[in-house]
mmCIF file of C-alpha atoms and ligand atoms in Angstrom:
data_model
loop_
_atom_site.group_PDB
_atom_site.id
_atom_site.type_symbol
_atom_site.label_atom_id
_atom_site.label_comp_id
_atom_site.label_asym_id
_atom_site.label_seq_id
_atom_site.Cartn_x
_atom_site.Cartn_y
_atom_site.Cartn_z
ATOM 1 C CA MET O 14 114.921 -40.125 2.435
ATOM 2 C CA THR O 15 112.457 -37.378 3.247
ATOM 3 C CA ALA O 16 110.944 -35.689 0.223
ATOM 4 C CA GLU O 17 111.333 -32.032 -0.515
ATOM 5 C CA LEU O 18 107.950 -30.260 -0.286
ATOM 6 C CA ILE O 19 106.760 -28.514 -3.430
ATOM 7 C CA ASP O 20 105.228 -25.308 -2.085
ATOM 8 C CA GLY O 21 102.293 -24.467 -4.349
ATOM 9 C CA LYS O 22 101.306 -21.552 -2.143
ATOM 10 C CA ALA O 23 104.636 -19.796 -2.592
ATOM 11 C CA PHE O 24 104.819 -20.740 -6.292
ATOM 12 C CA SER O 25 101.343 -19.390 -6.985
ATOM 13 C CA ALA O 26 102.068 -16.165 -5.061
ATOM 14 C CA THR O 27 105.090 -15.516 -7.313
ATOM 15 C CA LEU O 28 103.079 -16.397 -10.417
ATOM 16 C CA LYS O 29 100.290 -14.021 -9.390
ATOM 17 C CA GLN O 30 102.820 -11.212 -8.859
ATOM 18 C CA ASP O 31 104.228 -11.792 -12.345
ATOM 19 C CA ILE O 32 100.721 -11.756 -13.809
ATOM 20 C CA ALA O 33 99.924 -8.467 -12.026
ATOM 21 C CA LYS O 34 103.092 -6.992 -13.598
ATOM 22 C CA GLN O 35 101.979 -8.227 -17.041
ATOM 23 C CA VAL O 36 98.576 -6.611 -16.492
ATOM 24 C CA THR O 37 100.274 -3.304 -15.624
ATOM 25 C CA VAL O 38 102.285 -3.453 -18.877
ATOM 26 C CA LEU O 39 99.141 -4.279 -20.884
ATOM 27 C CA LYS O 40 97.408 -1.242 -19.396
ATOM 28 C CA GLU O 41 100.295 1.170 -19.826
ATOM 29 C CA LYS O 42 101.548 0.074 -23.230
ATOM 30 C CA HIS O 43 98.417 -1.209 -24.933
ATOM 31 C CA ASN O 44 95.557 0.419 -23.023
ATOM 32 C CA LEU O 45 94.151 -3.075 -22.378
ATOM 33 C CA ILE O 46 92.555 -4.350 -19.173
ATOM 34 C CA PRO O 47 92.003 -8.124 -19.310
ATOM 35 C CA GLY O 48 88.439 -9.048 -18.339
ATOM 36 C CA LEU O 49 87.293 -12.384 -16.941
ATOM 37 C CA ALA O 50 83.601 -13.313 -16.830
ATOM 38 C CA VAL O 51 82.613 -16.057 -14.410
ATOM 39 C CA VAL O 52 79.150 -17.589 -14.666
ATOM 40 C CA ILE O 53 77.658 -19.623 -11.832
ATOM 41 C CA VAL O 54 74.272 -21.311 -11.961
ATOM 42 C CA GLY O 55 72.614 -22.388 -8.711
ATOM 43 C CA GLU O 56 73.740 -22.459 -5.100
ATOM 44 C CA ASP O 57 76.312 -25.290 -4.835
ATOM 45 C CA PRO O 58 78.285 -24.207 -1.725
ATOM 46 C CA ALA O 59 81.732 -25.369 -2.954
ATOM 47 C CA SER O 60 81.182 -23.578 -6.286
ATOM 48 C CA GLN O 61 80.175 -20.384 -4.444
ATOM 49 C CA ILE O 62 83.495 -20.424 -2.571
ATOM 50 C CA TYR O 63 85.539 -21.093 -5.750
ATOM 51 C CA VAL O 64 83.796 -18.291 -7.606
ATOM 52 C CA ARG O 65 84.282 -15.824 -4.737
ATOM 53 C CA ASN O 66 87.999 -16.641 -4.640
ATOM 54 C CA LYS O 67 88.320 -16.299 -8.417
ATOM 55 C CA ASN O 68 86.667 -12.877 -8.244
ATOM 56 C CA ILE O 69 89.022 -11.675 -5.481
ATOM 57 C CA SER O 70 92.171 -12.974 -7.243
ATOM 58 C CA THR O 71 91.139 -11.475 -10.593
ATOM 59 C CA LYS O 72 90.744 -8.027 -9.051
ATOM 60 C CA GLU O 73 93.976 -8.372 -7.057
ATOM 61 C CA ALA O 74 95.804 -8.984 -10.351
ATOM 62 C CA GLY O 75 94.398 -5.698 -11.695
ATOM 63 C CA MET O 76 91.968 -7.315 -14.138
ATOM 64 C CA ASN O 77 88.247 -6.711 -14.555
ATOM 65 C CA SER O 78 86.019 -9.384 -13.044
ATOM 66 C CA PHE O 79 82.453 -9.829 -14.271
ATOM 67 C CA GLU O 80 80.313 -12.150 -12.181
ATOM 68 C CA HIS O 81 77.033 -13.596 -13.436
ATOM 69 C CA ARG O 82 75.035 -15.405 -10.767
ATOM 70 C CA LEU O 83 72.029 -17.204 -12.218
ATOM 71 C CA PRO O 84 69.290 -19.106 -10.375
ATOM 72 C CA GLU O 85 69.184 -22.927 -10.288
ATOM 73 C CA GLU O 86 66.132 -22.982 -12.588
ATOM 74 C CA THR O 87 67.908 -21.089 -15.417
ATOM 75 C CA THR O 88 67.201 -22.795 -18.751
ATOM 76 C CA GLU O 89 69.931 -24.049 -21.077
ATOM 77 C CA GLU O 90 68.639 -21.609 -23.682
ATOM 78 C CA ASP O 91 69.064 -18.637 -21.332
ATOM 79 C CA LEU O 92 72.549 -19.764 -20.328
ATOM 80 C CA LEU O 93 73.549 -20.190 -23.984
ATOM 81 C CA ALA O 94 72.214 -16.683 -24.689
ATOM 82 C CA LEU O 95 74.421 -15.263 -21.926
ATOM 83 C CA VAL O 96 77.471 -17.137 -23.255
ATOM 84 C CA GLU O 97 76.799 -15.701 -26.726
ATOM 85 C CA LYS O 98 76.546 -12.189 -25.253
ATOM 86 C CA LEU O 99 79.885 -12.653 -23.459
ATOM 87 C CA ASN O 100 81.475 -14.086 -26.641
ATOM 88 C CA ASN O 101 80.587 -10.820 -28.381
ATOM 89 C CA ASP O 102 81.576 -8.463 -25.549
ATOM 90 C CA PRO O 103 85.003 -6.890 -26.285
ATOM 91 C CA ALA O 104 85.572 -6.146 -22.566
ATOM 92 C CA VAL O 105 85.423 -9.886 -21.842
ATOM 93 C CA ASN O 106 88.601 -11.768 -22.758
ATOM 94 C CA GLY O 107 87.963 -14.913 -20.749
ATOM 95 C CA ILE O 108 84.770 -16.837 -19.962
ATOM 96 C CA LEU O 109 84.460 -19.497 -17.282
ATOM 97 C CA VAL O 110 81.204 -21.329 -16.619
ATOM 98 C CA GLN O 111 81.539 -22.918 -13.192
ATOM 99 C CA LEU O 112 80.910 -26.675 -13.141
ATOM 100 C CA PRO O 113 78.964 -28.660 -12.186
ATOM 101 C CA LEU O 114 75.868 -27.214 -13.845
ATOM 102 C CA PRO O 115 72.357 -28.208 -12.748
ATOM 103 C CA LYS O 116 71.294 -31.583 -14.189
ATOM 104 C CA HIS O 117 68.792 -30.146 -16.695
ATOM 105 C CA ILE O 118 71.613 -28.308 -18.538
ATOM 106 C CA ASN O 119 73.880 -30.071 -21.040
ATOM 107 C CA GLU O 120 77.381 -29.208 -19.842
ATOM 108 C CA SER O 121 79.240 -29.984 -23.033
ATOM 109 C CA ALA O 122 76.763 -27.949 -25.120
ATOM 110 C CA VAL O 123 77.484 -24.940 -22.901
ATOM 111 C CA ILE O 124 81.277 -25.433 -22.801
ATOM 112 C CA ASN O 125 81.423 -25.815 -26.582
ATOM 113 C CA ALA O 126 79.327 -22.660 -27.072
ATOM 114 C CA ILE O 127 82.109 -20.579 -25.485
ATOM 115 C CA SER O 128 84.382 -18.964 -28.069
ATOM 116 C CA PRO O 129 87.557 -21.136 -28.054
ATOM 117 C CA ALA O 130 89.635 -17.934 -27.922
ATOM 118 C CA LYS O 131 87.899 -16.951 -24.651
ATOM 119 C CA ASP O 132 87.762 -20.469 -23.161
ATOM 120 C CA VAL O 133 90.168 -19.838 -20.255
ATOM 121 C CA ASP O 134 89.238 -23.215 -18.713
ATOM 122 C CA GLY O 135 90.603 -24.919 -21.851
ATOM 123 C CA PHE O 136 87.641 -27.329 -21.880
ATOM 124 C CA HIS O 137 86.343 -26.590 -25.417
ATOM 125 C CA VAL O 138 86.883 -29.447 -27.894
ATOM 126 C CA ILE O 139 88.944 -27.081 -30.065
ATOM 127 C CA ASN O 140 91.344 -26.453 -27.193
ATOM 128 C CA SER O 141 91.570 -30.122 -26.233
ATOM 129 C CA GLY O 142 92.177 -30.938 -29.913
ATOM 130 C CA LEU O 143 94.882 -28.275 -30.178
ATOM 131 C CA LEU O 144 96.549 -29.635 -27.032
ATOM 132 C CA ALA O 145 96.468 -33.166 -28.464
ATOM 133 C CA THR O 146 97.962 -32.067 -31.787
ATOM 134 C CA GLY O 147 100.654 -29.738 -30.461
ATOM 135 C CA GLY O 148 98.900 -26.466 -31.348
ATOM 136 C CA ASP O 149 98.449 -23.208 -29.424
ATOM 137 C CA ALA O 150 95.823 -24.491 -27.004
ATOM 138 C CA ILE O 151 94.502 -22.802 -23.910
ATOM 139 C CA VAL O 152 95.448 -25.486 -21.376
ATOM 140 C CA PRO O 153 93.145 -26.472 -18.461
ATOM 141 C CA CYS O 154 94.253 -24.679 -15.292
ATOM 142 C CA THR O 155 94.892 -27.568 -12.879
ATOM 143 C CA PRO O 156 97.110 -29.635 -15.214
ATOM 144 C CA LEU O 157 98.892 -26.441 -16.298
ATOM 145 C CA GLY O 158 99.653 -25.700 -12.630
ATOM 146 C CA CYS O 159 100.967 -29.252 -12.157
ATOM 147 C CA LEU O 160 103.183 -28.915 -15.236
ATOM 148 C CA LEU O 161 104.674 -25.601 -14.066
ATOM 149 C CA MET O 162 105.584 -27.148 -10.696
ATOM 150 C CA LEU O 163 107.071 -30.248 -12.364
ATOM 151 C CA LYS O 164 109.167 -28.170 -14.760
ATOM 152 C CA ASP O 165 110.372 -25.999 -11.906
ATOM 153 C CA LYS O 166 111.451 -29.085 -9.948
ATOM 154 C CA LEU O 167 112.751 -31.323 -12.724
ATOM 155 C CA GLY O 168 113.682 -29.100 -15.661
ATOM 156 C CA ASN O 169 113.935 -31.371 -18.700
ATOM 157 C CA MET O 170 111.536 -34.326 -18.303
ATOM 158 C CA SER O 171 112.388 -36.031 -21.601
ATOM 159 C CA GLY O 172 112.300 -39.820 -21.357
ATOM 160 C CA LEU O 173 111.021 -39.948 -17.785
ATOM 161 C CA ASP O 174 108.317 -42.469 -16.880
ATOM 162 C CA ALA O 175 105.147 -40.643 -15.824
ATOM 163 C CA VAL O 176 101.911 -42.106 -14.525
ATOM 164 C CA VAL O 177 98.700 -40.113 -14.318
ATOM 165 C CA ILE O 178 96.055 -41.750 -12.163
ATOM 166 C CA GLY O 179 92.614 -40.535 -13.284
ATOM 167 C CA ARG O 180 91.204 -40.017 -16.782
ATOM 168 C CA SER O 181 88.895 -37.011 -16.444
ATOM 169 C CA ASN O 182 88.634 -34.462 -19.257
ATOM 170 C CA ILE O 183 89.482 -31.704 -16.773
ATOM 171 C CA VAL O 184 92.685 -33.122 -15.249
ATOM 172 C CA GLY O 185 93.806 -36.646 -16.195
ATOM 173 C CA LYS O 186 93.633 -36.540 -19.994
ATOM 174 C CA PRO O 187 95.101 -33.035 -20.477
ATOM 175 C CA MET O 188 97.792 -33.812 -17.871
ATOM 176 C CA ALA O 189 98.808 -36.894 -19.843
ATOM 177 C CA GLN O 190 98.963 -34.818 -23.054
ATOM 178 C CA LEU O 191 101.157 -32.204 -21.403
ATOM 179 C CA LEU O 192 103.572 -34.868 -20.130
ATOM 180 C CA LEU O 193 103.632 -36.490 -23.568
ATOM 181 C CA ASN O 194 104.462 -33.081 -25.076
ATOM 182 C CA GLU O 195 107.427 -33.005 -22.658
ATOM 183 C CA SER O 196 108.547 -36.359 -24.140
ATOM 184 C CA CYS O 197 107.724 -38.396 -21.036
ATOM 185 C CA THR O 198 106.665 -42.026 -21.407
ATOM 186 C CA VAL O 199 103.101 -41.673 -20.149
ATOM 187 C CA THR O 200 100.754 -44.214 -18.587
ATOM 188 C CA ILE O 201 97.172 -43.273 -17.757
ATOM 189 C CA ALA O 202 95.873 -45.440 -14.916
ATOM 190 C CA HIS O 203 92.264 -45.553 -13.736
ATOM 191 C CA SER O 204 89.761 -47.560 -11.688
ATOM 192 C CA ARG O 205 90.096 -50.607 -13.983
ATOM 193 C CA THR O 206 93.898 -50.631 -14.047
ATOM 194 C CA ARG O 207 95.362 -53.980 -12.999
ATOM 195 C CA ASN O 208 98.227 -53.991 -10.554
ATOM 196 C CA LEU O 209 98.221 -50.263 -9.801
ATOM 197 C CA PRO O 210 101.043 -50.574 -7.204
ATOM 198 C CA GLU O 211 103.371 -51.927 -9.897
ATOM 199 C CA VAL O 212 102.359 -49.245 -12.416
ATOM 200 C CA VAL O 213 102.922 -46.488 -9.835
ATOM 201 C CA GLY O 214 106.169 -48.103 -8.683
ATOM 202 C CA ARG O 215 107.753 -47.720 -12.164
ATOM 203 C CA ALA O 216 107.092 -43.993 -12.393
ATOM 204 C CA ASP O 217 109.570 -41.140 -12.000
ATOM 205 C CA ILE O 218 106.575 -38.764 -12.008
ATOM 206 C CA VAL O 219 103.250 -39.580 -10.323
ATOM 207 C CA VAL O 220 100.221 -37.322 -10.805
ATOM 208 C CA ALA O 221 97.263 -38.469 -8.703
ATOM 209 C CA ALA O 222 93.874 -37.101 -9.787
ATOM 210 C CA VAL O 223 91.354 -39.681 -8.637
ATOM 211 C CA GLY O 224 89.324 -37.918 -5.942
ATOM 212 C CA ARG O 225 89.606 -40.780 -3.421
ATOM 213 C CA PRO O 226 91.307 -40.145 -0.072
ATOM 214 C CA GLU O 227 94.823 -41.604 0.208
ATOM 215 C CA ILE O 228 94.149 -44.336 -2.369
ATOM 216 C CA ILE O 229 97.761 -44.185 -3.616
ATOM 217 C CA LYS O 230 99.840 -45.839 -0.912
ATOM 218 C CA GLY O 231 103.167 -44.351 0.091
ATOM 219 C CA ASP O 232 105.141 -47.580 -0.196
ATOM 220 C CA TRP O 233 104.157 -47.921 -3.910
ATOM 221 C CA ILE O 234 106.183 -44.814 -4.775
ATOM 222 C CA LYS O 235 109.563 -45.318 -6.453
ATOM 223 C CA GLU O 236 112.510 -44.016 -4.426
ATOM 224 C CA GLY O 237 113.152 -40.392 -5.434
ATOM 225 C CA ALA O 238 110.023 -39.956 -7.602
ATOM 226 C CA THR O 239 108.248 -36.603 -7.937
ATOM 227 C CA VAL O 240 104.655 -36.801 -6.690
ATOM 228 C CA ILE O 241 101.923 -34.306 -7.583
ATOM 229 C CA ASP O 242 98.720 -34.801 -5.622
ATOM 230 C CA VAL O 243 95.660 -33.168 -7.197
ATOM 231 C CA GLY O 244 93.172 -34.685 -4.718
ATOM 232 C CA ILE O 245 91.248 -32.557 -2.246
ATOM 233 C CA ASN O 246 89.215 -34.926 -0.049
ATOM 234 C CA ARG O 247 87.466 -34.089 3.204
ATOM 235 C CA VAL O 248 87.613 -36.950 5.728
ATOM 236 C CA PRO O 249 86.167 -37.174 9.251
ATOM 237 C CA LYS O 250 88.453 -36.999 12.301
ATOM 238 C CA ASP O 251 87.973 -38.800 15.639
ATOM 239 C CA ASP O 252 86.852 -35.551 17.327
ATOM 240 C CA GLY O 253 83.893 -35.195 14.927
ATOM 241 C CA LYS O 254 85.606 -32.447 12.886
ATOM 242 C CA SER O 255 87.114 -33.061 9.451
ATOM 243 C CA ARG O 256 90.438 -32.610 7.679
ATOM 244 C CA ILE O 257 91.549 -32.354 4.073
ATOM 245 C CA VAL O 258 93.715 -35.101 2.573
ATOM 246 C CA GLY O 259 94.957 -35.812 -0.930
ATOM 247 C CA ASP O 260 94.754 -38.918 -3.113
ATOM 248 C CA VAL O 261 98.233 -39.949 -1.895
ATOM 249 C CA GLU O 262 99.035 -41.357 1.536
ATOM 250 C CA PHE O 263 101.270 -38.396 2.310
ATOM 251 C CA ASP O 264 102.899 -39.502 5.603
ATOM 252 C CA GLU O 265 104.309 -42.647 3.966
ATOM 253 C CA ALA O 266 104.933 -41.215 0.470
ATOM 254 C CA VAL O 267 107.075 -38.451 1.926
ATOM 255 C CA LYS O 268 109.560 -41.152 3.069
ATOM 256 C CA LYS O 269 110.056 -42.477 -0.495
ATOM 257 C CA ALA O 270 109.511 -39.553 -2.871
ATOM 258 C CA GLY O 271 112.181 -37.076 -3.915
ATOM 259 C CA ALA O 272 109.650 -34.238 -3.984
ATOM 260 C CA ILE O 273 105.927 -34.103 -3.212
ATOM 261 C CA THR O 274 103.103 -31.564 -3.110
ATOM 262 C CA PRO O 275 101.310 -31.287 0.236
ATOM 263 C CA VAL O 276 97.507 -31.163 0.512
ATOM 264 C CA PRO O 277 96.441 -28.482 1.198
ATOM 265 C CA GLY O 278 99.013 -26.000 -0.106
ATOM 266 C CA GLY O 279 100.194 -27.884 -3.217
ATOM 267 C CA VAL O 280 98.237 -27.986 -6.471
ATOM 268 C CA GLY O 281 95.153 -26.143 -5.128
ATOM 269 C CA PRO O 282 96.568 -22.599 -5.041
ATOM 270 C CA MET O 283 98.084 -23.040 -8.520
ATOM 271 C CA THR O 284 94.713 -23.523 -10.218
ATOM 272 C CA ILE O 285 93.461 -19.948 -9.765
ATOM 273 C CA ALA O 286 96.898 -18.532 -10.615
ATOM 274 C CA CYS O 287 96.772 -20.479 -13.897
ATOM 275 C CA LEU O 288 93.266 -19.179 -14.607
ATOM 276 C CA LEU O 289 94.669 -15.650 -14.369
ATOM 277 C CA LYS O 290 97.616 -16.691 -16.564
ATOM 278 C CA ASN O 291 95.224 -18.096 -19.177
ATOM 279 C CA THR O 292 93.218 -14.864 -19.098
ATOM 280 C CA VAL O 293 96.360 -12.842 -19.881
ATOM 281 C CA THR O 294 97.281 -15.319 -22.642
ATOM 282 C CA ALA O 295 93.768 -15.085 -24.149
ATOM 283 C CA THR O 296 93.797 -11.272 -23.974
ATOM 284 C CA CYS O 297 97.151 -11.029 -25.767
ATOM 285 C CA ARG O 298 96.172 -13.522 -28.475
ATOM 286 C CA GLN O 299 92.901 -11.679 -29.097
ATOM 287 C CA ALA O 300 94.829 -8.391 -29.430
ATOM 288 C CA GLY O 301 97.489 -10.001 -31.652
ATOM 289 C CA ILE O 302 100.331 -8.994 -29.293
ATOM 290 C CA ASP O 303 103.053 -10.947 -27.465
ATOM 291 C CA GLU O 304 102.646 -11.622 -23.758
ATOM 292 C CA PRO O 305 104.692 -9.021 -21.836
ATOM 293 C CA ASP O 306 108.013 -10.271 -20.463
ATOM 294 C CA VAL O 307 108.284 -9.495 -16.754
HETATM 295 N N1 GUN E 403 84.549 -26.777 -10.999
HETATM 296 C C1 GUN E 403 85.578 -27.298 -10.300
HETATM 297 N N2 GUN E 403 86.762 -26.963 -10.880
HETATM 298 C C2 GUN E 403 86.454 -26.235 -11.972
HETATM 299 C C3 GUN E 403 87.247 -25.607 -12.968
HETATM 300 O O1 GUN E 403 88.484 -25.668 -12.989
HETATM 301 N N3 GUN E 403 86.559 -24.919 -13.916
HETATM 302 C C4 GUN E 403 85.207 -24.845 -13.928
HETATM 303 N N4 GUN E 403 84.624 -24.159 -14.912
HETATM 304 N N5 GUN E 403 84.444 -25.425 -13.016
HETATM 305 C C5 GUN E 403 85.073 -26.114 -12.046
#
């Protein structure tokens, strides 16, 4: 068997088009332009690239993008003051503080200072609590993107065995909650899990979010399983250059899986599309209106 490829690039392009249509309706019918504020502190090169891409995509969708670039030595107090200003700014519907923050700033204090209604990352404890209790949470973008691709591929997931490898607050834990909400039987595996090959081998759905290159071996995968690879790892090549690989050993997994996301071109492009989706959701909830059907 050769797995079907789940094309995150194409999926995210369609999603972004739908979001742009929603934004047009919000403008024409409600005189609303969703606004996303992105705050970056310091010069981390990867973060600079993410933030630039978020800015471009936000504008392409017809939304307002507000960028706040602060120096590395910004104090926690000053950052909290900016967050408070954005919380109170009616033109700002979504706030994202790019992580990681410099070491002298308490990340969770900053995340939890964002108004939960504007927390388009879905990292605030209120949103993680709502997700865990079946409420109207804003869901973290990467797991939301994974869920949309899984639903598109599998439809009803009730009763399926799912394993999430990785237990971060940003991906692993919310991903497990989302799968539980779909009535999957969910296992969360991590660095201390015993007999990982056996745990992975039972799963109809595998979501790998470890951040270690090709740590999930292809021959562990159950025949016909759906594999979502969240990993983005840069590894050296023989010619001195580098290439990007996922957390799953793709060349072998593709022989066993029923469907699999490639890296790059799988989960990655979905994350920004889901950020835009969350910004539309937040805007509509703040205005007390339904999200436009497109
Ligand atoms: N850094 C890497 N990914 C993310 C993300 O999804 N949100 C934020 N705020 N920072 C990140």
